[in-house]
């Protein structure tokens, strides 16, 4: 591997060293959630882009943002809807009961057909 030309280079903040084709160059690098304005790194207000879906509330952080989701939604941007918001009236106990009755009916039908064959 080629030696890193930034090892012997010091850049004054907010400049960072970038090694390109074996040459060290001091460049402005603000990092995630920040942008260069003139010669200063400033916070980006990601909430202006309205990243929170389904009525979620956006809070600008430094750096980044946070979506607080309403009832029935989850995910970084409130993109996932749960069963509570999907309109399905079937609850877990009812689903288990329906599955149990279906299996019992299959067993009874299997026994009836087995007796008829003999």
XYZ file of C-alpha atoms in Angstrom, residues 38-79:
42
model
C -18.406 30.726 3.993
C -15.516 29.469 6.110
C -17.678 28.111 8.949
C -19.338 24.746 9.444
C -22.967 25.186 10.463
C -25.697 22.748 11.454
C -28.081 21.583 8.728
C -31.751 21.715 9.742
C -32.884 18.387 8.275
C -36.441 19.056 9.497
C -36.837 21.554 6.643
C -36.893 18.492 4.331
C -39.873 17.032 6.296
C -38.375 13.552 6.770
C -40.992 12.358 9.310
C -43.879 10.509 7.666
C -47.479 9.881 8.788
C -47.699 13.031 10.910
C -44.499 12.411 12.894
C -42.879 15.404 14.603
C -39.320 16.336 13.603
C -36.740 17.694 16.057
C -33.473 19.103 14.713
C -30.410 17.744 16.528
C -26.763 18.709 16.218
C -25.970 16.701 14.094
C -28.983 14.975 12.570
C -32.667 14.909 13.490
C -35.181 12.859 15.469
C -38.680 11.838 14.417
C -41.239 11.289 17.178
C -43.918 9.070 15.670
C -47.631 9.154 16.315
C -49.637 6.144 17.531
C -49.292 3.079 15.327
C -46.105 4.133 13.520
C -42.436 3.360 14.107
C -39.103 3.622 12.313
C -36.459 6.320 11.942
C -38.865 8.322 9.757
C -42.162 6.858 11.093
C -42.327 4.762 7.915
